[in-house]
PDB file of C-alpha atoms in Angstrom:
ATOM      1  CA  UNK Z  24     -28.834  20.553 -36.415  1.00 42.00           C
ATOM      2  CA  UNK Z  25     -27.357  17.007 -35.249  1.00 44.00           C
ATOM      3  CA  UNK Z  26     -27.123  17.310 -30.869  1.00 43.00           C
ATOM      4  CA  UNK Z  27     -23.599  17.155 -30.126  1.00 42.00           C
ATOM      5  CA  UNK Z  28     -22.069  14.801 -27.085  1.00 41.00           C
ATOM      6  CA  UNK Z  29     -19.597  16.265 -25.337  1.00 39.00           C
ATOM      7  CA  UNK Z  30     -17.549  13.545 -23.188  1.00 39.00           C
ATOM      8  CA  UNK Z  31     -16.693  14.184 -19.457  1.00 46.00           C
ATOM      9  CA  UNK Z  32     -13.066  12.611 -19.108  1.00 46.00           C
ATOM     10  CA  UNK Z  33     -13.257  13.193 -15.790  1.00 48.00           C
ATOM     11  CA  UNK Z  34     -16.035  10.335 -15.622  1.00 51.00           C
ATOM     12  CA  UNK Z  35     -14.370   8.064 -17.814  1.00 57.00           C
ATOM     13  CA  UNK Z  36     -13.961   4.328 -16.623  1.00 62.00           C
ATOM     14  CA  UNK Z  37     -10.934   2.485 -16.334  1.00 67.00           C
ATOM     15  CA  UNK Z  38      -8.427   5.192 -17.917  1.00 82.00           C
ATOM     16  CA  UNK Z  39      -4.676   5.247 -17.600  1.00 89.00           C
ATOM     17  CA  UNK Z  40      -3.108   8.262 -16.163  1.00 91.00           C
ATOM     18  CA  UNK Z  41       0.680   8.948 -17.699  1.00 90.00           C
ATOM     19  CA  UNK Z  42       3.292   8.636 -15.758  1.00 92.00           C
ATOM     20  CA  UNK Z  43       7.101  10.295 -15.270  1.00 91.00           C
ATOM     21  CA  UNK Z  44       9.963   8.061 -15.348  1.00 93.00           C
ATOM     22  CA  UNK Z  45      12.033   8.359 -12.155  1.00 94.00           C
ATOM     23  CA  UNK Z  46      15.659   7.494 -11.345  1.00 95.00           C
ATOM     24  CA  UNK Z  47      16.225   4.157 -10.065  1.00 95.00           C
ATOM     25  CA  UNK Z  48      17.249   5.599  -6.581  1.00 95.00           C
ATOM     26  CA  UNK Z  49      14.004   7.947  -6.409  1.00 95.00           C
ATOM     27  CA  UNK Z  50      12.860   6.154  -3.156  1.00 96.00           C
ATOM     28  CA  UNK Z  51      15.652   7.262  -1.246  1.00 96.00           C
ATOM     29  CA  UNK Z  52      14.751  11.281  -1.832  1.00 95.00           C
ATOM     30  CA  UNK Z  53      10.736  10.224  -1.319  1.00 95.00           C
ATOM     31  CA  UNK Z  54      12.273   8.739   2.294  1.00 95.00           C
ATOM     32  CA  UNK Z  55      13.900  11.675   3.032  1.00 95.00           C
ATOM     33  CA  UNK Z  56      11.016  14.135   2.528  1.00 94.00           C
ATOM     34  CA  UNK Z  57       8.957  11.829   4.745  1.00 95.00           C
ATOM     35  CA  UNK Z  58      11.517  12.549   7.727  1.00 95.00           C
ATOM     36  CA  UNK Z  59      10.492  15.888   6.899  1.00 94.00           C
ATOM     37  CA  UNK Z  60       6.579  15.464   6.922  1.00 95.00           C
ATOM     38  CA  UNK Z  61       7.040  13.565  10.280  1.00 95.00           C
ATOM     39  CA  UNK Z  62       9.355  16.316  11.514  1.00 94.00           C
ATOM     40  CA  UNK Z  63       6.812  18.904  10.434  1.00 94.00           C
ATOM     41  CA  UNK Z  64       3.777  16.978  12.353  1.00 94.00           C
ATOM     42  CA  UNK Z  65       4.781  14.638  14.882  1.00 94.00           C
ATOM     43  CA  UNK Z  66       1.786  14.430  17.002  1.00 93.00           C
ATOM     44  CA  UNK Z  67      -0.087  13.441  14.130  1.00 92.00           C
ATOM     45  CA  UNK Z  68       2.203  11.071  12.852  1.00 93.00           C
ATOM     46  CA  UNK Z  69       2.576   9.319  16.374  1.00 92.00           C
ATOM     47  CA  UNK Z  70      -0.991   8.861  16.673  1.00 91.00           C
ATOM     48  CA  UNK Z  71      -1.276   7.097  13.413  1.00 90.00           C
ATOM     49  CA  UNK Z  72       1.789   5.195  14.071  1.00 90.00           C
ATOM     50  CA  UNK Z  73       0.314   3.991  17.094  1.00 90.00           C
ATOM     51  CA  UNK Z  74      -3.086   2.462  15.684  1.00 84.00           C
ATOM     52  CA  UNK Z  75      -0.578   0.978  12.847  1.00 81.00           C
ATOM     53  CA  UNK Z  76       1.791  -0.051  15.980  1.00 83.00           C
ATOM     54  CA  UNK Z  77      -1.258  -2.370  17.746  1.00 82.00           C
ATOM     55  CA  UNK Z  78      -2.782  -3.746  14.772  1.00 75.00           C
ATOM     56  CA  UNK Z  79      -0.025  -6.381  14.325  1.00 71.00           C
ATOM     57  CA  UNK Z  80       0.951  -6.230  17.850  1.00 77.00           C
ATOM     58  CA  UNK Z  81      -2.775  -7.244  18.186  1.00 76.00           C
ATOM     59  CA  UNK Z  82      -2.101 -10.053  15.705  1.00 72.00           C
ATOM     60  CA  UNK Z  83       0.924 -11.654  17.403  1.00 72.00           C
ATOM     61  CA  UNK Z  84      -0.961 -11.398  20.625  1.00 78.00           C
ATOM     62  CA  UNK Z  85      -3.723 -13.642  19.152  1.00 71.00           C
ATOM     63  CA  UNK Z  86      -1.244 -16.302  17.637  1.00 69.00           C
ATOM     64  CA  UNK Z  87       0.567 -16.336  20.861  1.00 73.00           C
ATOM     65  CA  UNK Z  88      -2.530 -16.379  23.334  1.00 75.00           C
ATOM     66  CA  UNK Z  89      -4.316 -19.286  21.179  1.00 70.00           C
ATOM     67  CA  UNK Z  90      -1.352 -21.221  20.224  1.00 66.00           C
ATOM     68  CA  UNK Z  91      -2.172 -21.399  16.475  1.00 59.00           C
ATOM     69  CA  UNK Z  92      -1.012 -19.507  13.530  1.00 59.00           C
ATOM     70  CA  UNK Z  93      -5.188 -19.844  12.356  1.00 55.00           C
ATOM     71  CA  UNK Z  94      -5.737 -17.001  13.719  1.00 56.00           C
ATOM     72  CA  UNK Z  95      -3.389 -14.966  11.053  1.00 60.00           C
ATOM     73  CA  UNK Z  96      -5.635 -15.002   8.119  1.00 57.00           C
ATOM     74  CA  UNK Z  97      -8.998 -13.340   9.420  1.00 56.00           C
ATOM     75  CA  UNK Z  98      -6.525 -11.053  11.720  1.00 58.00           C
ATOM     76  CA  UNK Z  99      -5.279 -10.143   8.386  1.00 59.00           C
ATOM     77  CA  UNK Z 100      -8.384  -9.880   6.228  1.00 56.00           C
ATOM     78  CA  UNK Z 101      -9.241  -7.209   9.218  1.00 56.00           C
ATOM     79  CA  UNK Z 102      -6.554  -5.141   8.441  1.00 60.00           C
ATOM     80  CA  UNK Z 103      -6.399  -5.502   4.650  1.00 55.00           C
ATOM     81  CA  UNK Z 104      -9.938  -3.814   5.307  1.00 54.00           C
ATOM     82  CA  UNK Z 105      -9.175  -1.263   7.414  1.00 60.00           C
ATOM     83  CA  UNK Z 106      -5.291  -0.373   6.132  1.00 63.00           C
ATOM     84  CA  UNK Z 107      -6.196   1.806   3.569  1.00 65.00           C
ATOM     85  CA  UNK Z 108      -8.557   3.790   5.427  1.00 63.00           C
ATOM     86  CA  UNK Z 109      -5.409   4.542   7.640  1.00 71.00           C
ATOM     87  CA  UNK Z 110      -2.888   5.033   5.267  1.00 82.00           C
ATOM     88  CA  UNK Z 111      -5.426   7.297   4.119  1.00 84.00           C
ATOM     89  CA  UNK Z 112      -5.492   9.805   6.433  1.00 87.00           C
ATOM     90  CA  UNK Z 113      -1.490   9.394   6.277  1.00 92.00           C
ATOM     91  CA  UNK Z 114      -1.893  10.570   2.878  1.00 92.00           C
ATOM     92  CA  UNK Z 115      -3.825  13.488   3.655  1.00 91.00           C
ATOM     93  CA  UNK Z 116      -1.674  15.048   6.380  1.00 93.00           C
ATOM     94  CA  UNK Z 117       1.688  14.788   3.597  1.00 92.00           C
ATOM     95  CA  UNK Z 118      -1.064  16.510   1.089  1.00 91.00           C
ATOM     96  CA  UNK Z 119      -1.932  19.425   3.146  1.00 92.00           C
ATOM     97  CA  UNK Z 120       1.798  19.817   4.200  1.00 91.00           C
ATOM     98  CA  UNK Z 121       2.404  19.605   0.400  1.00 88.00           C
ATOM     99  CA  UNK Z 122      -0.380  22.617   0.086  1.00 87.00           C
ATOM    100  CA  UNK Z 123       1.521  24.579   2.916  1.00 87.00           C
ATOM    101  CA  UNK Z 124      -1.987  24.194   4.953  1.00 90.00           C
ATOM    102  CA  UNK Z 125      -1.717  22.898   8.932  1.00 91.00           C
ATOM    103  CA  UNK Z 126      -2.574  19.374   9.138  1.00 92.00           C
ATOM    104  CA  UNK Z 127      -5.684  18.451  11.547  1.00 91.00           C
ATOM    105  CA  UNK Z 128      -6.368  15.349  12.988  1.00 88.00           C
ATOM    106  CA  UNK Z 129     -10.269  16.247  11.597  1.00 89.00           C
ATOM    107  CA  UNK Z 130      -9.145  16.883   8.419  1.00 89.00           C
ATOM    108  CA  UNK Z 131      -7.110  13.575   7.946  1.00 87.00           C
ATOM    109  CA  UNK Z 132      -9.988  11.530   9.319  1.00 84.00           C
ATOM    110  CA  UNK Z 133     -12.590  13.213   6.621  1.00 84.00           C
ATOM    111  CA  UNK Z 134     -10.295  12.195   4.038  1.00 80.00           C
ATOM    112  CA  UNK Z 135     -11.117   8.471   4.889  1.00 77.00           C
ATOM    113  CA  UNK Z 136     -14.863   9.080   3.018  1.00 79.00           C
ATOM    114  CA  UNK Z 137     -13.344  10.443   0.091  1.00 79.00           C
ATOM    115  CA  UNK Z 138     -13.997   7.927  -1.906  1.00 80.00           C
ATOM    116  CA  UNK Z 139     -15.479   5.186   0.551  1.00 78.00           C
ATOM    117  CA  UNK Z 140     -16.721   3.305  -2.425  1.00 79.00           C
ATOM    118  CA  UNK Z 141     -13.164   3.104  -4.351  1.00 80.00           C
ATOM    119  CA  UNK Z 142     -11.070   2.523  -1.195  1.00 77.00           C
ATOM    120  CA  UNK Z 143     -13.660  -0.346   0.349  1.00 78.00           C
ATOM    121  CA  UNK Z 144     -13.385  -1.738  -3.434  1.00 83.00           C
ATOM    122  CA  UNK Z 145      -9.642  -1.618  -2.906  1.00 83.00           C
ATOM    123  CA  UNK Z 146      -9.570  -3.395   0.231  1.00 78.00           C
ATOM    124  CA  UNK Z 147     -11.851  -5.910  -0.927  1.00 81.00           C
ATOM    125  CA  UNK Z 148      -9.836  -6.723  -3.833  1.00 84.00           C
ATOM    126  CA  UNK Z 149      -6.921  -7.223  -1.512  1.00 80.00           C
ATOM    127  CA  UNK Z 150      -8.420  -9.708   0.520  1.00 78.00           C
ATOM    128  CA  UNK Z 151      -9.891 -11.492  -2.524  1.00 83.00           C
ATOM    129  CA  UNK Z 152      -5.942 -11.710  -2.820  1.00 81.00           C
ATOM    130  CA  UNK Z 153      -5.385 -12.816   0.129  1.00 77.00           C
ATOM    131  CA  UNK Z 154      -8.063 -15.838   0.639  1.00 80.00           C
ATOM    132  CA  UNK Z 155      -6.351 -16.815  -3.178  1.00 82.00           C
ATOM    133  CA  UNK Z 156      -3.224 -17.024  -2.453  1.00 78.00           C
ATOM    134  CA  UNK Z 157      -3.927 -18.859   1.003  1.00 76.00           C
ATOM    135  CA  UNK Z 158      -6.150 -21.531  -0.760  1.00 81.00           C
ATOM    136  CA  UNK Z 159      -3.100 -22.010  -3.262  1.00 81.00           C
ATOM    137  CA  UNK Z 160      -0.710 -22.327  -0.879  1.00 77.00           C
ATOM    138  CA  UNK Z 161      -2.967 -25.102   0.527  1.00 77.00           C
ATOM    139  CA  UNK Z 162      -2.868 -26.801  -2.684  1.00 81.00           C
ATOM    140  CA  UNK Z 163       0.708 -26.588  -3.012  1.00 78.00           C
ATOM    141  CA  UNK Z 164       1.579 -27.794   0.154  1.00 76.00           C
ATOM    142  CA  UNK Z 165      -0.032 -31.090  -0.889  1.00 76.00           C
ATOM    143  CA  UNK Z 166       3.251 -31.564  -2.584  1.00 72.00           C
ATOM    144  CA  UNK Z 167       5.182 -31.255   1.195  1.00 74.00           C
ATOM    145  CA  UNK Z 168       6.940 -34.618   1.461  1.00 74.00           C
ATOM    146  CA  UNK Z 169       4.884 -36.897   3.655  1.00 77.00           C
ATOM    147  CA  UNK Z 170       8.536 -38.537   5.606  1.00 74.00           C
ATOM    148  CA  UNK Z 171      10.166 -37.186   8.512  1.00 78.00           C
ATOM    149  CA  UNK Z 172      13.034 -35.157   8.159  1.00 77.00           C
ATOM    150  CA  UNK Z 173      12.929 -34.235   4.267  1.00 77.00           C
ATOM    151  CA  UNK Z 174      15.946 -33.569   2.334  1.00 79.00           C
ATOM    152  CA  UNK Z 175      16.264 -30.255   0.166  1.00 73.00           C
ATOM    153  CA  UNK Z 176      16.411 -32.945  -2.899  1.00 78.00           C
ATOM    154  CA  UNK Z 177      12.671 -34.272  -1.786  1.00 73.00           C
ATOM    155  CA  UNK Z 178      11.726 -30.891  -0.721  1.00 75.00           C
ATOM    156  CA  UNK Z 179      12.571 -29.157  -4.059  1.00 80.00           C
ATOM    157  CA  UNK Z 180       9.524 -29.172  -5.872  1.00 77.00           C
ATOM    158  CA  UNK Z 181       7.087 -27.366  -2.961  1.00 77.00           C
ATOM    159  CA  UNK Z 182       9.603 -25.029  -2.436  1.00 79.00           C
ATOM    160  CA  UNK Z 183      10.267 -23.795  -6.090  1.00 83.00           C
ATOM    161  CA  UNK Z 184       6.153 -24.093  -7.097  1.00 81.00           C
ATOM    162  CA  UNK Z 185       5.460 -22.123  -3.706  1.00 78.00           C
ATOM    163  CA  UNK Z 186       8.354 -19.435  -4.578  1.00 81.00           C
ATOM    164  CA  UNK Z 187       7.048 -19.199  -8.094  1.00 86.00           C
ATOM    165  CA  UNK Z 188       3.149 -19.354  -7.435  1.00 83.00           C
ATOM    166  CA  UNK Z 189       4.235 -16.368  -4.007  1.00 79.00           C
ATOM    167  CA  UNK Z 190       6.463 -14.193  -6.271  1.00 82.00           C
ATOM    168  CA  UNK Z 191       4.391 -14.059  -8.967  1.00 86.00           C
ATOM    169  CA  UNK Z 192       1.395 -12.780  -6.360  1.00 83.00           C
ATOM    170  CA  UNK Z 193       3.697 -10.732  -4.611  1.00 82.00           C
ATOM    171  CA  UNK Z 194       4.920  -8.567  -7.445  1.00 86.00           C
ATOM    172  CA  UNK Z 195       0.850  -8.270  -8.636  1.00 87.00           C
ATOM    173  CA  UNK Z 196      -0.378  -6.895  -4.945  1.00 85.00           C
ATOM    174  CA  UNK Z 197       3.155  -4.445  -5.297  1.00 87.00           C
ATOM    175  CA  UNK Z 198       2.070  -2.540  -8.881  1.00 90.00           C
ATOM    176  CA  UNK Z 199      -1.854  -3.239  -7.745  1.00 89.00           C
ATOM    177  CA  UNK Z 200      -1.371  -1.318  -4.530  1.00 86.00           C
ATOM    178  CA  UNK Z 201       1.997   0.852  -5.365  1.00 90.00           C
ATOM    179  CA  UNK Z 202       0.341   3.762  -6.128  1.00 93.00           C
ATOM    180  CA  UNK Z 203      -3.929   2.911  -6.422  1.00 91.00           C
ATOM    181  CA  UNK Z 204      -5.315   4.415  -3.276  1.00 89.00           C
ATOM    182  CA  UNK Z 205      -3.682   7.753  -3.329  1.00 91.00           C
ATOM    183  CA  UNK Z 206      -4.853   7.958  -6.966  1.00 91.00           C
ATOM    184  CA  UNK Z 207      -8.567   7.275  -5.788  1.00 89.00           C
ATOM    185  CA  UNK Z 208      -8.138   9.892  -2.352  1.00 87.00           C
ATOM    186  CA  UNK Z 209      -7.046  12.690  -4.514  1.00 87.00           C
ATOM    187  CA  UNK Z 210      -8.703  12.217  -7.931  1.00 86.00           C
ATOM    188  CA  UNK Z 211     -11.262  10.052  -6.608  1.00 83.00           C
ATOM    189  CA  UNK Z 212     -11.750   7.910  -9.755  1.00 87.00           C
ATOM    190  CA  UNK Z 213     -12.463   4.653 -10.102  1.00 87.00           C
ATOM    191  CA  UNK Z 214     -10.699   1.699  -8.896  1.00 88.00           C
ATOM    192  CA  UNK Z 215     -10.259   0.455 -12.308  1.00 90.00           C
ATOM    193  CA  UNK Z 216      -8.480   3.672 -13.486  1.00 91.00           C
ATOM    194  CA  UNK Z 217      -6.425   4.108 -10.361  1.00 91.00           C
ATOM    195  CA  UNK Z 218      -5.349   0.360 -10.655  1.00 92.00           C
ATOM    196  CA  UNK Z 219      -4.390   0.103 -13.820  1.00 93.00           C
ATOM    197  CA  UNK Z 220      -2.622   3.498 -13.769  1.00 94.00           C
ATOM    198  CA  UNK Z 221      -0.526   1.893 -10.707  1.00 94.00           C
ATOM    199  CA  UNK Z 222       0.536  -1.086 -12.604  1.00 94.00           C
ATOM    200  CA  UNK Z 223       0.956   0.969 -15.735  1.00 95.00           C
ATOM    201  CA  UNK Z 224       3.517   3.244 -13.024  1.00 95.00           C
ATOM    202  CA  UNK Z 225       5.387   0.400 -11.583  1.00 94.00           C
ATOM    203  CA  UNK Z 226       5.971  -1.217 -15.126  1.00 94.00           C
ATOM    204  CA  UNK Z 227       7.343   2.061 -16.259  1.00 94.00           C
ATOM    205  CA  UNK Z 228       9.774   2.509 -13.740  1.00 95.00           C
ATOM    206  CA  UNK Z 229      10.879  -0.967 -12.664  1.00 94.00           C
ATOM    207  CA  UNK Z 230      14.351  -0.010 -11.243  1.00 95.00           C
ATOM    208  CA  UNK Z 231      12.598   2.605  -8.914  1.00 95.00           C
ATOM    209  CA  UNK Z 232       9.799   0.135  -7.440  1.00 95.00           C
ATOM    210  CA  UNK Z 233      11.965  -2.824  -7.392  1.00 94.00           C
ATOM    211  CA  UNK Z 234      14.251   0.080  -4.540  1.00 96.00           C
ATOM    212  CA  UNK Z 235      11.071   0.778  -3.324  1.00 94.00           C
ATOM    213  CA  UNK Z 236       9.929  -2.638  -2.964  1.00 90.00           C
ATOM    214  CA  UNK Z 237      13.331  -3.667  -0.880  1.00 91.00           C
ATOM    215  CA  UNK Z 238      12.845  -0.826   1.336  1.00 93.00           C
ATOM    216  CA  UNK Z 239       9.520  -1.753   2.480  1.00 88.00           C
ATOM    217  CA  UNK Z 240      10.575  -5.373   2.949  1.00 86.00           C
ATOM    218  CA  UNK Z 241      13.882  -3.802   5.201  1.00 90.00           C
ATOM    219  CA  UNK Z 242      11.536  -1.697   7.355  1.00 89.00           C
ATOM    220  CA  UNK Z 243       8.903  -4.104   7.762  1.00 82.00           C
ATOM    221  CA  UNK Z 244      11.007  -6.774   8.910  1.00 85.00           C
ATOM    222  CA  UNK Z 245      13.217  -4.080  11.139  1.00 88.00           C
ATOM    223  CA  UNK Z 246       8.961  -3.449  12.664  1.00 83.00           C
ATOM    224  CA  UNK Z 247       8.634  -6.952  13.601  1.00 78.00           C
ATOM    225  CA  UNK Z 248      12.418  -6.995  14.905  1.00 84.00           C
ATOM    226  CA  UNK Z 249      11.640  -4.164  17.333  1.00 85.00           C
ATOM    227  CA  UNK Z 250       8.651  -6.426  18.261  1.00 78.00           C
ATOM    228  CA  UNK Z 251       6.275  -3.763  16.362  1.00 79.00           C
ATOM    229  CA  UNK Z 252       7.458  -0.894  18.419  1.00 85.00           C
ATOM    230  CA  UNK Z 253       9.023   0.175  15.371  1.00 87.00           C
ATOM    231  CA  UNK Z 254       6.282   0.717  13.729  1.00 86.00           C
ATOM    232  CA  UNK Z 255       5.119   3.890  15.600  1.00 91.00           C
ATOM    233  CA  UNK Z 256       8.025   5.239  13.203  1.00 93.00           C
ATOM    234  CA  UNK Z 257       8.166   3.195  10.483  1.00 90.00           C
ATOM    235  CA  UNK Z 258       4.376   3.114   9.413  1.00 89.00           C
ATOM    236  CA  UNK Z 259       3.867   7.146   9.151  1.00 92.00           C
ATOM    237  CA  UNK Z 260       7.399   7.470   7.027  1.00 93.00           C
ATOM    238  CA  UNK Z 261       6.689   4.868   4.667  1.00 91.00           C
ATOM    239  CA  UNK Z 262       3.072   6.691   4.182  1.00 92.00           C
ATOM    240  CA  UNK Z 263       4.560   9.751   3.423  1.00 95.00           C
ATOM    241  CA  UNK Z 264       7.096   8.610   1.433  1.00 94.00           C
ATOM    242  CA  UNK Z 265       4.262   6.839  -0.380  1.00 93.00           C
ATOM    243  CA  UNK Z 266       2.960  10.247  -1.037  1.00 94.00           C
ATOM    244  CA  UNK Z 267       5.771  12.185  -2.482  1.00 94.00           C
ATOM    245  CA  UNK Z 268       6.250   8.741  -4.804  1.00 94.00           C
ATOM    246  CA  UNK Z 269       3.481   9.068  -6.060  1.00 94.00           C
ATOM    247  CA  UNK Z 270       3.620  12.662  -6.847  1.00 92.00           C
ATOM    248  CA  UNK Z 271       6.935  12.254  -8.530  1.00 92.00           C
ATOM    249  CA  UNK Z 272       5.779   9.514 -10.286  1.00 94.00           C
ATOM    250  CA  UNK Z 273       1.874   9.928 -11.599  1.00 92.00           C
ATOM    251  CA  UNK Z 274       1.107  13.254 -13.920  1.00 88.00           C
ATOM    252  CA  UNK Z 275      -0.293  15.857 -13.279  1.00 78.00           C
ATOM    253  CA  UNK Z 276      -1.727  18.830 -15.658  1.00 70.00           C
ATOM    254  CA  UNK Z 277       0.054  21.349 -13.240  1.00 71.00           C
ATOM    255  CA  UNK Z 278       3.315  20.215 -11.984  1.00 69.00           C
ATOM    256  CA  UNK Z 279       3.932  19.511  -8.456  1.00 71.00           C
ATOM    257  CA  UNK Z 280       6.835  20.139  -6.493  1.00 64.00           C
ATOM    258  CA  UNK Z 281       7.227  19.929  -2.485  1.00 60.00           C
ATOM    259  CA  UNK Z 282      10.460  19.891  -1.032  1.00 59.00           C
TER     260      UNK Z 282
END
């Protein structure tokens, strides 16, 4: 008798989970159940909105103290590495809220080795990004008119190639990172599954993400506004809300619902 081969999905590389379609003013209801996770474990949410607080508070520090803006780019490669570990634990205290368990400050920080090898993947990959786009944008500022005091007219082509050439990599980090390293915390698959099930998520719900997309630019810029004080608040609430997007959004065999 032939030996059969049974196939473990669950080890599968680079699948595509399915995805729900969600109305185009989803991320307004996702906002509002964060309010709810924060309201339902403050102390934990203040402490991670404090470490989320200094990190750029640590950055503008730097580019103040040393008079250059050079100091941006490896301040930022820091936190692209560390971010998701973070935003991790984030994810982990909406979770066991979700499961009706008490959130610990032990548990959330476990969470963070989950999947160490998916989520340091992940944060590599975004600074990859990162050192791109800042070579390109060295490259296109070649075409910065060498007079003083351009006009728009001469000025034209570096700022349409730079809005192109930044659009184009802003809306690839958005479905890259929209919904990839909660995949890889819960499931923990791959990071080519949970990447291209993110992109395959954002592209099927466009009106939601693009929503979702101008709320995080509105509370990021109201964080640096507040001079990053904001962001004690505005870091744990757009994790959670995060969370409950990406449980409306990604499949799963049992439906989920937390409200």
């Amino acid at each position: 008798m032939p030996a059969t081969h049974s196939v473990n999905k669950d080890n599968e590389f680079a699948r595509c989970f399915e995805c729900n379609k969600v109305p185009a003013l989803a991320p307004f209801h996702w906002l509002a159940l964060a309010f709810k996770d924060i309201a339902n474990a403050p102390l934990l949410s203040l402490v991670y909105g404090l470490i989320f607080t200094l990190i750029p508070a640590f950055i503008m520090w730097l580019v103040y103290q040393s008079g250059t803006h050079l100091v941006i780019l490896p301040a930022a490669v820091a936190f692209a590495l560390i971010g998701p570990a973070f935003a991790a634990g984030l994810y982990d205290v909406a979770w066991e809220l979700e499961k009706g368990h008490k959130p610990t400050l032990t548990h959330s920080l476990k969470s963070m080795f989950r999947n160490p090898a998916g989520e340091w993947g992940f944060a590599v990959l975004l600074m990859v990004i990162m050192i791109v786009w800042m070579r390109l944008a060295a490259l296109i500022h070649a075409l910065y008119p060498n007079v003083p005091n351009p006009t728009f007219e001469q000025l034209s082509a570096f700022l349409a190639l730079g809005s192109i050439v930044g659009g184009i990599l802003l809306v690839c980090v958005f479905a890259i990172s929209a919904f990839t390293p909660q995949i890889m915390m819960e499931r923990r698959v791959d990071i080519m599954t949970a990447v291209i099930s993110s992109m395959h998520a954002v592209k099927e719900n466009v009106g939601a993400m693009v929503v979702w997309c101008g709320i995080l630019v509105l509370l990021v810029m109201l964080g640096f506004a507040t001079g990053t004080a904001g962001f004690i608040v505005i870091m744990p609430l757009l994790a959670y809300a995060s969370w409950h997007g990406y449980i409306a959004v990604i499949k799963t065999k049992v439906p989920r619902h937390y409200e």
